[in-house]
Amino acid sequence: MMRRVETVMKQQDIADCFRMLLNKLDKKAPSKYSKIFQSRVVNTLECQDCHNTDELVQDFSVITLPVKPFLTDSLEEFWNSTTLDGQNEVYCNKCCKKTATTMTYTFKCQPRVLVIQLKRFMQCRNMFEKDISTVSIPLKLEVPYGNSKDKTIYSLYAMCNHIGVVNGGHYNAVIKCSEKWNEFDDKYCYLNCIHQSGSDFISSSNAYLLFYKKPSDDASGQPTDNEHNEGTANECKHKKKRASIVKRKDQPSTHTR
């Protein structure tokens, strides 16, 4: 008797699916693909009483931003300093108590491809809702680097759209090819689907995952100085630890009896 094999299709969020894909690719070629998409962000916490600072380095393959009328406003909110006070106060090791704290995110290393997820799905009471607000998405996006005033200009080249509601929907992709935007929907392809008419923005109520790329790096294709080319955060910690051990071995002993 033949066994009946049933295939169950599980609904998967496209952002989670993208992260899973990167993780599987990195198992075959460690850090090869994550370096393209992964950004290194420094989370700085500064005590407002003693101004002592702590830094937490985190790696992100996808930056999640709130939905606002303009994507630039969403990005600005992400980088702006936030005050954690009241019930959100953070323990300060120097003051030995919880204090009001200023939290700031900055880029330590920028990716070649910046992936942005718009937070369209929110939990309201005991259920999830979808935010279908229209967002103006710039074709060119200025992204700050570190604490300097320098900014990198990224170019939009692809979008993943979610069409539908929370419990059911459909994904398609819009990709820029030869200066024309083409839509890919399952087995169908629609050419020149977006007419910009000289506009620097694309307005969409379905855009969910955005892909921005750096302008061609350099002629050799090698990453620039501020790109994520030094491995993951854990790899960097091990490198720094090994470097400090070697440095201590090379230093002459100053101990006297």
mmCIF file of C-alpha atoms in Angstrom:
data_model
loop_
_atom_site.group_PDB
_atom_site.id
_atom_site.type_symbol
_atom_site.label_atom_id
_atom_site.label_comp_id
_atom_site.label_asym_id
_atom_site.label_seq_id
_atom_site.Cartn_x
_atom_site.Cartn_y
_atom_site.Cartn_z
ATOM 1 C CA MET A 1 0.000 0.000 0.000
ATOM 2 C CA MET A 2 1.411 3.304 -0.995
ATOM 3 C CA ARG A 3 1.747 5.953 1.644
ATOM 4 C CA ARG A 4 0.026 9.196 0.872
ATOM 5 C CA VAL A 5 2.343 12.146 1.130
ATOM 6 C CA GLU A 6 0.738 15.487 1.789
ATOM 7 C CA THR A 7 2.546 18.794 1.339
ATOM 8 C CA VAL A 8 1.465 21.529 3.704
ATOM 9 C CA MET A 9 2.147 25.068 2.540
ATOM 10 C CA LYS A 10 2.922 27.258 5.523
ATOM 11 C CA GLN A 11 2.290 30.972 5.244
ATOM 12 C CA GLN A 12 5.563 32.791 5.874
ATOM 13 C CA ASP A 13 6.323 36.456 6.374
ATOM 14 C CA ILE A 14 8.589 37.612 3.540
ATOM 15 C CA ALA A 15 11.009 39.406 5.892
ATOM 16 C CA ASP A 16 11.382 36.285 8.061
ATOM 17 C CA CYS A 17 11.793 34.185 4.922
ATOM 18 C CA PHE A 18 14.579 36.515 3.729
ATOM 19 C CA ARG A 19 16.421 36.183 7.057
ATOM 20 C CA MET A 20 16.079 32.388 6.961
ATOM 21 C CA LEU A 21 17.446 32.323 3.420
ATOM 22 C CA LEU A 22 20.515 34.338 4.449
ATOM 23 C CA ASN A 23 21.133 32.033 7.413
ATOM 24 C CA LYS A 24 21.000 28.936 5.200
ATOM 25 C CA LEU A 25 23.304 30.486 2.610
ATOM 26 C CA ASP A 26 25.793 31.465 5.331
ATOM 27 C CA LYS A 27 25.953 27.861 6.521
ATOM 28 C CA LYS A 28 27.272 26.897 3.086
ATOM 29 C CA ALA A 29 29.557 29.937 2.760
ATOM 30 C CA PRO A 30 30.068 31.607 6.162
ATOM 31 C CA SER A 31 29.698 35.406 6.113
ATOM 32 C CA LYS A 32 29.842 35.533 2.315
ATOM 33 C CA TYR A 33 26.241 36.631 1.794
ATOM 34 C CA SER A 34 25.590 38.332 5.123
ATOM 35 C CA LYS A 35 28.343 40.835 4.353
ATOM 36 C CA ILE A 36 26.299 42.062 1.413
ATOM 37 C CA PHE A 37 23.120 42.710 3.382
ATOM 38 C CA GLN A 38 24.241 42.979 6.995
ATOM 39 C CA SER A 39 24.625 46.353 8.667
ATOM 40 C CA ARG A 40 26.388 46.927 11.968
ATOM 41 C CA VAL A 41 24.548 49.273 14.299
ATOM 42 C CA VAL A 42 25.851 50.694 17.575
ATOM 43 C CA ASN A 43 23.274 51.204 20.309
ATOM 44 C CA THR A 44 24.684 53.846 22.679
ATOM 45 C CA LEU A 45 23.145 54.299 26.150
ATOM 46 C CA GLU A 46 24.120 57.463 28.028
ATOM 47 C CA CYS A 47 23.127 58.041 31.658
ATOM 48 C CA GLN A 48 21.608 61.507 32.025
ATOM 49 C CA ASP A 49 22.943 61.813 35.605
ATOM 50 C CA CYS A 50 26.625 60.915 35.273
ATOM 51 C CA HIS A 51 26.871 60.780 31.424
ATOM 52 C CA ASN A 52 28.481 57.340 31.581
ATOM 53 C CA THR A 53 28.004 55.505 28.263
ATOM 54 C CA ASP A 54 27.610 51.865 27.308
ATOM 55 C CA GLU A 55 27.656 50.542 23.754
ATOM 56 C CA LEU A 56 26.002 47.478 22.307
ATOM 57 C CA VAL A 57 26.993 46.402 18.795
ATOM 58 C CA GLN A 58 24.290 44.609 16.827
ATOM 59 C CA ASP A 59 24.140 43.122 13.332
ATOM 60 C CA PHE A 60 20.974 43.523 11.261
ATOM 61 C CA SER A 61 20.169 42.053 7.868
ATOM 62 C CA VAL A 62 16.866 43.954 7.887
ATOM 63 C CA ILE A 63 16.195 47.377 9.421
ATOM 64 C CA THR A 64 12.598 47.672 10.667
ATOM 65 C CA LEU A 65 11.028 51.139 10.496
ATOM 66 C CA PRO A 66 7.611 52.489 11.518
ATOM 67 C CA VAL A 67 5.107 53.445 8.845
ATOM 68 C CA LYS A 68 5.004 57.197 8.232
ATOM 69 C CA PRO A 69 3.856 59.332 5.271
ATOM 70 C CA PHE A 70 7.499 59.727 4.184
ATOM 71 C CA LEU A 71 10.136 57.012 4.494
ATOM 72 C CA THR A 72 12.725 59.696 5.305
ATOM 73 C CA ASP A 73 10.702 60.564 8.442
ATOM 74 C CA SER A 74 10.726 56.891 9.480
ATOM 75 C CA LEU A 75 14.498 56.703 9.056
ATOM 76 C CA GLU A 76 15.023 59.965 10.934
ATOM 77 C CA GLU A 77 12.985 58.658 13.873
ATOM 78 C CA PHE A 78 15.159 55.545 13.950
ATOM 79 C CA TRP A 79 18.381 57.597 14.221
ATOM 80 C CA ASN A 80 17.074 60.316 16.557
ATOM 81 C CA SER A 81 18.001 60.034 20.230
ATOM 82 C CA THR A 82 15.304 58.606 22.499
ATOM 83 C CA THR A 83 14.934 59.272 26.228
ATOM 84 C CA LEU A 84 14.194 56.223 28.373
ATOM 85 C CA ASP A 85 12.632 57.416 31.603
ATOM 86 C CA GLY A 86 9.944 56.453 34.104
ATOM 87 C CA GLN A 87 9.304 52.716 33.921
ATOM 88 C CA ASN A 88 11.793 52.474 31.032
ATOM 89 C CA GLU A 89 14.805 53.733 33.020
ATOM 90 C CA VAL A 90 18.030 51.770 32.554
ATOM 91 C CA TYR A 91 20.361 50.575 35.312
ATOM 92 C CA CYS A 92 23.614 52.573 35.423
ATOM 93 C CA ASN A 93 26.664 50.678 36.726
ATOM 94 C CA LYS A 94 28.320 53.931 37.793
ATOM 95 C CA CYS A 95 25.335 55.404 39.653
ATOM 96 C CA CYS A 96 24.322 51.924 40.937
ATOM 97 C CA LYS A 97 20.662 52.649 40.239
ATOM 98 C CA LYS A 98 18.164 53.033 37.423
ATOM 99 C CA THR A 99 18.368 56.428 35.751
ATOM 100 C CA ALA A 100 16.894 58.297 32.809
ATOM 101 C CA THR A 101 18.948 57.283 29.788
ATOM 102 C CA THR A 102 19.478 58.625 26.286
ATOM 103 C CA MET A 103 19.504 55.886 23.625
ATOM 104 C CA THR A 104 20.996 56.521 20.176
ATOM 105 C CA TYR A 105 21.491 54.270 17.157
ATOM 106 C CA THR A 106 24.345 54.888 14.710
ATOM 107 C CA PHE A 107 25.792 52.969 11.770
ATOM 108 C CA LYS A 108 29.221 51.524 12.407
ATOM 109 C CA CYS A 109 29.321 49.628 9.109
ATOM 110 C CA GLN A 110 26.974 50.119 6.198
ATOM 111 C CA PRO A 111 25.864 47.238 3.977
ATOM 112 C CA ARG A 112 26.174 47.138 0.208
ATOM 113 C CA VAL A 113 22.446 46.470 0.081
ATOM 114 C CA LEU A 114 20.243 48.109 2.710
ATOM 115 C CA VAL A 115 17.029 46.184 3.357
ATOM 116 C CA ILE A 116 14.197 48.069 5.068
ATOM 117 C CA GLN A 117 11.043 46.466 6.434
ATOM 118 C CA LEU A 118 8.011 48.702 6.961
ATOM 119 C CA LYS A 119 6.228 47.753 10.153
ATOM 120 C CA ARG A 120 2.759 47.367 8.685
ATOM 121 C CA PHE A 121 1.562 44.640 11.036
ATOM 122 C CA MET A 122 0.843 45.749 14.597
ATOM 123 C CA GLN A 123 -0.728 44.111 17.617
ATOM 124 C CA CYS A 124 -3.778 45.991 18.868
ATOM 125 C CA ARG A 125 -5.169 44.496 22.067
ATOM 126 C CA ASN A 126 -5.426 40.767 21.340
ATOM 127 C CA MET A 127 -5.311 40.897 17.570
ATOM 128 C CA PHE A 128 -3.034 42.025 14.735
ATOM 129 C CA GLU A 129 -3.935 44.779 12.302
ATOM 130 C CA LYS A 130 -2.384 45.925 9.043
ATOM 131 C CA ASP A 131 -1.421 49.544 8.442
ATOM 132 C CA ILE A 132 -2.392 50.350 4.834
ATOM 133 C CA SER A 133 -1.173 53.958 4.935
ATOM 134 C CA THR A 134 0.443 55.278 1.779
ATOM 135 C CA VAL A 135 4.195 55.842 2.085
ATOM 136 C CA SER A 136 6.268 58.111 -0.145
ATOM 137 C CA ILE A 137 9.406 56.097 -0.916
ATOM 138 C CA PRO A 138 12.399 58.065 -2.252
ATOM 139 C CA LEU A 139 14.372 56.688 -5.175
ATOM 140 C CA LYS A 140 17.514 58.075 -3.497
ATOM 141 C CA LEU A 141 17.939 57.658 0.252
ATOM 142 C CA GLU A 142 20.551 59.484 2.336
ATOM 143 C CA VAL A 143 21.830 57.275 5.158
ATOM 144 C CA PRO A 144 24.080 58.745 7.891
ATOM 145 C CA TYR A 145 27.305 57.044 8.888
ATOM 146 C CA GLY A 146 28.503 57.075 12.507
ATOM 147 C CA ASN A 147 28.484 60.387 14.371
ATOM 148 C CA SER A 148 29.815 62.317 11.396
ATOM 149 C CA LYS A 149 27.786 64.447 9.018
ATOM 150 C CA ASP A 150 28.761 62.173 6.141
ATOM 151 C CA LYS A 151 25.908 60.420 4.384
ATOM 152 C CA THR A 152 25.786 57.621 1.852
ATOM 153 C CA ILE A 153 23.252 57.889 -0.948
ATOM 154 C CA TYR A 154 21.494 54.588 -1.608
ATOM 155 C CA SER A 155 19.365 53.874 -4.699
ATOM 156 C CA LEU A 156 16.080 51.972 -4.600
ATOM 157 C CA TYR A 157 16.127 48.984 -6.970
ATOM 158 C CA ALA A 158 13.512 46.528 -5.651
ATOM 159 C CA MET A 159 10.373 46.282 -3.518
ATOM 160 C CA CYS A 160 8.325 43.423 -2.112
ATOM 161 C CA ASN A 161 4.643 44.261 -1.770
ATOM 162 C CA HIS A 162 2.054 42.659 0.500
ATOM 163 C CA ILE A 163 -1.457 42.763 -0.942
ATOM 164 C CA GLY A 164 -4.280 41.683 1.342
ATOM 165 C CA VAL A 165 -5.023 41.507 5.057
ATOM 166 C CA VAL A 166 -3.320 40.083 8.151
ATOM 167 C CA ASN A 167 -4.693 36.536 7.901
ATOM 168 C CA GLY A 168 -4.342 36.252 4.161
ATOM 169 C CA GLY A 169 -2.540 37.993 1.389
ATOM 170 C CA HIS A 170 -0.236 37.784 -1.558
ATOM 171 C CA TYR A 171 3.322 38.932 -2.240
ATOM 172 C CA ASN A 172 4.738 40.285 -5.457
ATOM 173 C CA ALA A 173 7.964 42.034 -6.382
ATOM 174 C CA VAL A 174 8.780 45.181 -8.322
ATOM 175 C CA ILE A 175 12.352 45.351 -9.642
ATOM 176 C CA LYS A 176 14.171 48.054 -11.575
ATOM 177 C CA CYS A 177 15.723 46.687 -14.752
ATOM 178 C CA SER A 178 17.416 48.942 -17.319
ATOM 179 C CA GLU A 179 15.821 52.041 -15.795
ATOM 180 C CA LYS A 180 12.345 50.502 -16.038
ATOM 181 C CA TRP A 181 10.253 49.072 -13.215
ATOM 182 C CA ASN A 182 8.925 45.573 -13.862
ATOM 183 C CA GLU A 183 6.432 43.674 -11.719
ATOM 184 C CA PHE A 184 6.891 39.963 -11.002
ATOM 185 C CA ASP A 185 3.735 38.229 -9.780
ATOM 186 C CA ASP A 186 4.054 34.449 -9.586
ATOM 187 C CA LYS A 187 4.565 33.320 -13.199
ATOM 188 C CA TYR A 188 3.535 36.670 -14.677
ATOM 189 C CA CYS A 189 5.752 39.627 -15.511
ATOM 190 C CA TYR A 190 4.410 43.100 -16.238
ATOM 191 C CA LEU A 191 6.874 45.421 -17.956
ATOM 192 C CA ASN A 192 7.239 49.111 -17.191
ATOM 193 C CA CYS A 193 4.604 48.960 -14.447
ATOM 194 C CA ILE A 194 5.585 52.239 -12.718
ATOM 195 C CA HIS A 195 5.636 55.545 -14.560
ATOM 196 C CA GLN A 196 7.618 58.046 -12.490
ATOM 197 C CA SER A 197 6.938 61.109 -14.655
ATOM 198 C CA GLY A 198 10.027 62.846 -13.320
ATOM 199 C CA SER A 199 9.107 62.248 -9.666
ATOM 200 C CA ASP A 200 11.790 61.355 -7.103
ATOM 201 C CA PHE A 201 9.325 59.270 -5.065
ATOM 202 C CA ILE A 202 7.146 56.185 -5.429
ATOM 203 C CA SER A 203 3.910 56.220 -3.420
ATOM 204 C CA SER A 204 2.628 52.852 -2.219
ATOM 205 C CA SER A 205 0.209 51.461 0.353
ATOM 206 C CA ASN A 206 1.434 47.882 -0.235
ATOM 207 C CA ALA A 207 5.229 48.301 -0.053
ATOM 208 C CA TYR A 208 6.568 46.066 2.715
ATOM 209 C CA LEU A 209 10.231 45.252 2.039
ATOM 210 C CA LEU A 210 12.534 47.768 0.330
ATOM 211 C CA PHE A 211 15.948 47.107 -1.202
ATOM 212 C CA TYR A 212 18.448 49.961 -1.572
ATOM 213 C CA LYS A 213 21.955 49.564 -2.999
ATOM 214 C CA LYS A 214 25.104 51.640 -2.882
ATOM 215 C CA PRO A 215 26.097 53.398 -6.117
ATOM 216 C CA SER A 216 28.397 50.781 -7.717
ATOM 217 C CA ASP A 217 30.983 50.767 -4.848
ATOM 218 C CA ASP A 218 34.172 51.356 -6.852
ATOM 219 C CA ALA A 219 35.602 50.196 -10.172
ATOM 220 C CA SER A 220 37.204 47.116 -8.640
ATOM 221 C CA GLY A 221 33.994 46.047 -6.931
ATOM 222 C CA GLN A 222 35.748 46.010 -3.558
ATOM 223 C CA PRO A 223 33.878 47.262 -0.478
ATOM 224 C CA THR A 224 34.512 50.800 0.728
ATOM 225 C CA ASP A 225 36.002 51.599 4.138
ATOM 226 C CA ASN A 226 32.688 51.959 5.944
ATOM 227 C CA GLU A 227 31.174 48.759 4.587
ATOM 228 C CA HIS A 228 30.554 45.668 6.607
ATOM 229 C CA ASN A 229 33.711 43.766 5.636
ATOM 230 C CA GLU A 230 35.048 42.531 8.929
ATOM 231 C CA GLY A 231 32.719 39.652 9.775
ATOM 232 C CA THR A 232 29.930 39.400 12.320
ATOM 233 C CA ALA A 233 29.869 41.113 15.718
ATOM 234 C CA ASN A 234 31.025 37.905 17.436
ATOM 235 C CA GLU A 235 33.861 37.492 14.923
ATOM 236 C CA CYS A 236 34.977 41.060 15.617
ATOM 237 C CA LYS A 237 35.021 40.390 19.369
ATOM 238 C CA HIS A 238 37.295 37.361 18.867
ATOM 239 C CA LYS A 239 39.575 39.357 16.553
ATOM 240 C CA LYS A 240 39.896 42.173 19.087
ATOM 241 C CA LYS A 241 40.571 39.672 21.872
ATOM 242 C CA ARG A 242 43.308 37.943 19.861
ATOM 243 C CA ALA A 243 44.818 41.304 18.909
ATOM 244 C CA SER A 244 44.960 42.419 22.548
ATOM 245 C CA ILE A 245 46.649 39.136 23.572
ATOM 246 C CA VAL A 246 49.275 39.527 20.849
ATOM 247 C CA LYS A 247 49.815 43.145 21.843
ATOM 248 C CA ARG A 248 50.387 42.198 25.496
ATOM 249 C CA LYS A 249 52.892 39.500 24.463
ATOM 250 C CA ASP A 250 54.814 41.987 22.335
ATOM 251 C CA GLN A 251 55.023 44.616 25.062
ATOM 252 C CA PRO A 252 58.162 44.497 27.286
ATOM 253 C CA SER A 253 57.590 43.614 30.909
ATOM 254 C CA THR A 254 57.622 46.604 33.288
ATOM 255 C CA HIS A 255 57.183 44.603 36.484
ATOM 256 C CA THR A 256 59.861 45.267 39.131
ATOM 257 C CA ARG A 257 60.388 43.648 42.467
#
